[in-house]
Short mmCIF file of C-alpha atoms in Angstrom, two decimals:
data_model
loop_
_atom_site.label_atom_id
_atom_site.label_comp_id
_atom_site.label_asym_id
_atom_site.label_seq_id
_atom_site.Cartn_x
_atom_site.Cartn_y
_atom_site.Cartn_z
CA VAL A 168 -115.72 54.10 -28.50
CA ASN A 169 -115.06 50.78 -30.17
CA TYR A 170 -113.49 48.51 -27.52
CA PHE A 171 -115.84 46.52 -25.29
CA ASP A 172 -114.54 44.56 -22.33
CA THR A 173 -116.37 41.65 -20.74
CA ALA A 174 -115.48 38.38 -18.99
CA TYR A 175 -116.80 34.88 -18.36
CA ARG A 176 -117.60 35.61 -14.71
CA TYR A 177 -118.95 39.17 -14.85
CA HIS A 178 -122.49 39.71 -13.59
CA GLY A 179 -122.96 36.10 -12.56
CA GLY A 180 -121.96 34.86 -16.01
CA GLU A 181 -124.54 37.02 -17.83
CA SER A 182 -122.28 39.81 -19.07
CA GLU A 183 -121.21 38.01 -22.25
CA ARG A 184 -124.86 37.34 -23.14
CA PHE A 185 -125.68 41.01 -22.63
CA VAL A 186 -122.79 41.99 -24.90
CA LYS A 187 -124.34 39.84 -27.63
CA GLU A 188 -127.67 41.61 -27.21
CA ALA A 189 -126.09 45.05 -27.18
CA LEU A 190 -123.62 44.67 -30.05
CA SER A 191 -125.38 42.30 -32.46
CA ARG A 192 -127.07 45.26 -34.19
CA TYR A 193 -123.68 46.57 -35.37
CA PRO A 194 -121.31 45.18 -38.05
CA ARG A 195 -118.83 42.82 -36.39
CA GLU A 196 -115.84 44.63 -37.91
CA SER A 197 -116.96 47.94 -36.36
CA TYR A 198 -115.94 47.05 -32.80
CA ASN A 199 -113.29 45.21 -30.82
CA LEU A 200 -114.47 42.63 -28.30
CA ALA A 201 -112.36 41.55 -25.33
CA THR A 202 -113.24 38.73 -22.96
CA LYS A 203 -111.32 36.66 -20.44
CA PHE A 204 -110.59 33.06 -19.55
CA PRO A 205 -111.56 32.40 -15.88
CA ILE A 206 -108.36 30.77 -14.69
CA GLY A 207 -108.68 29.79 -11.03
CA PHE A 208 -112.48 29.90 -11.27
CA MET A 209 -113.24 26.98 -13.58
CA PRO A 210 -115.98 24.45 -12.74
CA GLU A 211 -113.28 21.82 -13.19
CA GLU A 212 -109.60 22.40 -13.78
CA THR A 213 -109.00 20.15 -16.79
CA GLU A 214 -107.71 20.66 -20.29
CA GLU A 215 -111.08 19.56 -21.66
CA ALA A 216 -112.76 22.31 -19.64
CA VAL A 217 -110.65 24.93 -21.40
CA TYR A 218 -112.24 23.99 -24.74
CA LYS A 219 -115.71 23.81 -23.20
CA ILE A 220 -115.46 27.27 -21.63
CA PHE A 221 -114.09 28.84 -24.81
CA GLU A 222 -116.91 27.36 -26.91
CA GLU A 223 -119.41 28.61 -24.34
CA GLN A 224 -117.98 32.13 -24.62
CA LEU A 225 -118.25 32.07 -28.39
CA GLU A 226 -121.88 30.98 -28.08
CA LYS A 227 -122.73 33.55 -25.39
CA THR A 228 -121.27 36.50 -27.27
CA GLY A 229 -122.20 35.34 -30.76
CA ALA A 230 -119.09 37.19 -31.87
CA GLY A 231 -117.53 34.54 -34.08
CA TYR A 232 -114.08 35.51 -32.79
CA PHE A 233 -112.49 37.60 -30.05
CA ASP A 234 -110.31 40.55 -30.98
CA PHE A 235 -108.61 40.47 -27.57
CA TYR A 236 -108.57 37.40 -25.32
CA LEU A 237 -107.15 37.65 -21.81
CA VAL A 238 -106.08 35.18 -19.17
CA HIS A 239 -108.10 36.71 -16.33
CA GLY A 240 -106.38 38.17 -13.27
CA LEU A 241 -103.02 36.44 -13.55
CA ASN A 242 -100.92 36.49 -10.40
CA ALA A 243 -98.31 34.33 -8.67
CA THR A 244 -100.86 31.77 -7.47
CA LYS A 245 -102.23 31.05 -10.98
CA ILE A 246 -99.02 30.56 -12.93
CA GLN A 247 -98.71 26.83 -12.23
CA LEU A 248 -102.34 26.17 -13.12
CA MET A 249 -101.84 27.97 -16.43
CA LYS A 250 -98.91 25.63 -17.12
CA ASP A 251 -100.81 22.51 -16.01
CA LEU A 252 -103.70 23.33 -18.34
CA LYS A 253 -101.30 24.01 -21.21
CA LEU A 254 -103.43 27.08 -21.60
CA LEU A 255 -101.07 29.12 -23.75
CA ASP A 256 -100.78 26.26 -26.26
CA LYS A 257 -104.55 26.17 -26.50
CA LEU A 258 -104.80 29.93 -26.99
CA GLU A 259 -102.25 29.64 -29.79
CA GLU A 260 -104.43 26.91 -31.29
CA PHE A 261 -107.52 29.16 -31.14
CA LYS A 262 -105.54 32.00 -32.68
CA ALA A 263 -104.35 29.78 -35.54
CA LYS A 264 -108.02 29.02 -36.27
CA GLY A 265 -108.89 32.72 -36.38
CA LEU A 266 -110.92 32.60 -33.16
CA ILE A 267 -108.56 34.95 -31.30
CA ARG A 268 -106.71 37.89 -32.81
CA HIS A 269 -104.58 39.01 -29.85
CA ILE A 270 -103.50 37.08 -26.73
CA GLY A 271 -102.96 38.91 -23.45
CA PHE A 272 -103.70 38.88 -19.75
CA SER A 273 -105.01 41.06 -16.97
CA PHE A 274 -102.78 41.35 -13.95
CA HIS A 275 -102.92 41.98 -10.21
CA ASP A 276 -99.55 41.51 -8.49
CA THR A 277 -96.04 42.95 -8.22
CA PRO A 278 -93.63 43.94 -11.00
CA GLU A 279 -91.49 40.93 -10.01
CA VAL A 280 -94.37 38.53 -10.70
CA LEU A 281 -95.17 40.42 -13.90
CA ARG A 282 -91.61 39.86 -15.08
CA GLU A 283 -91.94 36.13 -14.37
CA ILE A 284 -95.15 35.92 -16.43
CA LEU A 285 -93.62 37.87 -19.32
CA ASP A 286 -90.60 35.56 -19.32
CA LEU A 287 -92.86 32.50 -19.60
CA TYR A 288 -94.19 33.33 -23.05
CA ASP A 289 -92.96 35.61 -25.79
CA GLY A 290 -96.33 35.73 -27.54
CA TRP A 291 -98.02 38.19 -25.18
CA GLU A 292 -99.49 40.99 -27.29
CA PHE A 293 -100.98 43.23 -24.59
CA CYS A 294 -101.50 43.46 -20.85
CA GLN A 295 -104.28 45.01 -18.77
CA ILE A 296 -103.24 46.54 -15.44
CA GLN A 297 -104.77 48.68 -12.71
CA LEU A 298 -103.32 52.10 -13.35
CA ASN A 299 -104.28 55.50 -11.97
CA TYR A 300 -102.48 58.39 -10.32
CA LEU A 301 -102.98 56.94 -6.83
CA ASP A 302 -101.81 53.41 -7.66
CA TRP A 303 -98.92 54.79 -9.72
CA ASP A 304 -96.97 54.67 -6.44
CA TYR A 305 -99.34 52.91 -4.01
CA GLN A 306 -99.46 49.63 -5.96
CA ASP A 307 -96.39 50.36 -8.10
CA ALA A 308 -98.33 50.70 -11.33
CA LYS A 309 -95.34 52.78 -12.41
CA GLY A 310 -93.11 49.71 -12.17
CA GLN A 311 -95.60 47.53 -14.04
CA TYR A 312 -96.09 50.14 -16.78
CA GLY A 313 -92.32 50.60 -17.09
CA LEU A 314 -91.67 46.89 -17.47
CA LEU A 315 -94.38 46.44 -20.10
CA THR A 316 -93.17 49.47 -22.02
CA GLU A 317 -89.59 48.19 -21.89
CA ARG A 318 -90.80 44.89 -23.40
CA GLY A 319 -92.82 46.68 -26.10
CA ILE A 320 -96.13 45.33 -24.79
CA PRO A 321 -99.13 47.69 -25.15
CA VAL A 322 -100.97 48.59 -21.94
CA ILE A 323 -104.72 48.55 -21.43
CA VAL A 324 -105.82 50.40 -18.30
CA MET A 325 -108.46 49.21 -15.86
CA GLU A 326 -109.60 51.24 -12.86
CA PRO A 327 -108.44 54.64 -14.18
CA VAL A 328 -110.71 56.35 -11.63
CA ARG A 329 -110.10 53.62 -9.03
CA GLY A 330 -113.69 52.45 -8.77
CA GLY A 331 -114.91 56.05 -8.60
CA ALA A 332 -112.64 57.06 -5.71
CA LEU A 333 -110.81 59.59 -7.91
CA SER A 334 -114.02 61.22 -9.11
CA ASP A 335 -114.44 63.14 -5.84
CA LEU A 336 -111.43 63.90 -3.65
CA CYS A 337 -111.28 65.83 -0.40
CA GLU A 338 -112.56 69.40 -0.46
CA GLU A 339 -109.08 70.92 -0.57
CA ALA A 340 -107.92 68.73 -3.48
CA ASN A 341 -111.13 69.29 -5.43
CA ALA A 342 -110.71 73.05 -5.05
CA LEU A 343 -107.12 72.89 -6.27
CA LEU A 344 -108.10 71.03 -9.44
CA LYS A 345 -111.11 73.26 -10.07
CA GLN A 346 -108.85 76.31 -9.74
CA HIS A 347 -106.88 75.10 -12.76
CA ARG A 348 -109.75 73.69 -14.85
CA PRO A 349 -113.06 75.00 -13.48
CA GLU A 350 -115.17 73.45 -16.26
CA ASP A 351 -113.68 69.96 -16.00
CA SER A 352 -114.84 67.16 -13.72
CA ILE A 353 -112.58 65.75 -11.03
CA ALA A 354 -112.74 62.36 -12.80
CA SER A 355 -111.38 63.88 -16.01
CA TRP A 356 -108.02 64.45 -14.31
CA ALA A 357 -107.70 60.73 -13.65
CA MET A 358 -108.61 59.91 -17.25
CA ARG A 359 -106.14 62.44 -18.62
CA PHE A 360 -103.37 61.11 -16.38
CA CYS A 361 -103.73 57.66 -17.98
CA GLY A 362 -104.16 59.13 -21.45
CA SER A 363 -100.91 61.07 -21.13
CA LEU A 364 -98.83 57.86 -20.96
CA PRO A 365 -97.53 56.98 -24.46
CA ASN A 366 -97.80 53.20 -24.07
CA VAL A 367 -101.42 53.28 -22.88
CA HIS A 368 -103.55 52.17 -25.84
CA VAL A 369 -106.99 51.71 -24.27
CA ILE A 370 -108.55 53.12 -21.11
CA LEU A 371 -111.50 51.17 -19.77
CA SER A 372 -114.24 52.87 -17.80
CA GLY A 373 -117.18 51.43 -15.94
CA MET A 374 -119.88 54.10 -16.17
CA THR A 375 -123.12 54.15 -14.20
CA THR A 376 -124.93 57.19 -15.57
CA MET A 377 -125.32 58.85 -18.97
CA GLU A 378 -123.71 61.95 -17.44
CA GLN A 379 -120.54 59.94 -16.81
CA VAL A 380 -120.56 58.63 -20.39
CA VAL A 381 -120.87 62.16 -21.77
CA ASP A 382 -118.15 63.46 -19.46
CA ASN A 383 -115.68 60.73 -20.44
CA VAL A 384 -116.31 61.20 -24.16
CA ARG A 385 -115.85 64.95 -23.72
CA THR A 386 -112.53 64.39 -21.93
CA PHE A 387 -111.10 62.29 -24.73
CA GLU A 388 -112.48 64.46 -27.50
#
């Protein structure tokens, strides 16, 4: 486990500080740190604020640089603001200075909007989408995954267990899965579904208990 995902707004703005506390004991090159620019949730929507927020994130995390930097939660309503802020130019500037290694975005919208965002900028290096075996059809994660794969853009998965909903199904479905793999948790099926997709490079997981950590590590081992 060497990829840690945080964001400017998580936990009331304290998540990045916690990441600094948790990871500062390890060599910087031993882990990948991902954080996100809070587009649509800035104290003030100015170009100057972009620099201020980025500097604040560097200070909070103490990381020196970000391995993966995402425009947070891009959708149809945020595209114009991203253009107005000249945000992509600024991210390129940060990358040229060695402060960002890979530029990407997290996404919540339709494949049509995803296509529009991909067409805006040919420097996208990865994309984070909500993908699990329920949303494969329900929110057309299949279409999003297909488009990103077609463009050669690596996929990072969020919500593989859909906020825990896929860790315990109805009695009949649980029994069916247990019949095939009696020793495996119900959640492991959701993790393995995502892991079976060739263009999925990282699967994020929000874990609450040590038991869940152990189970997820066991699944991927």
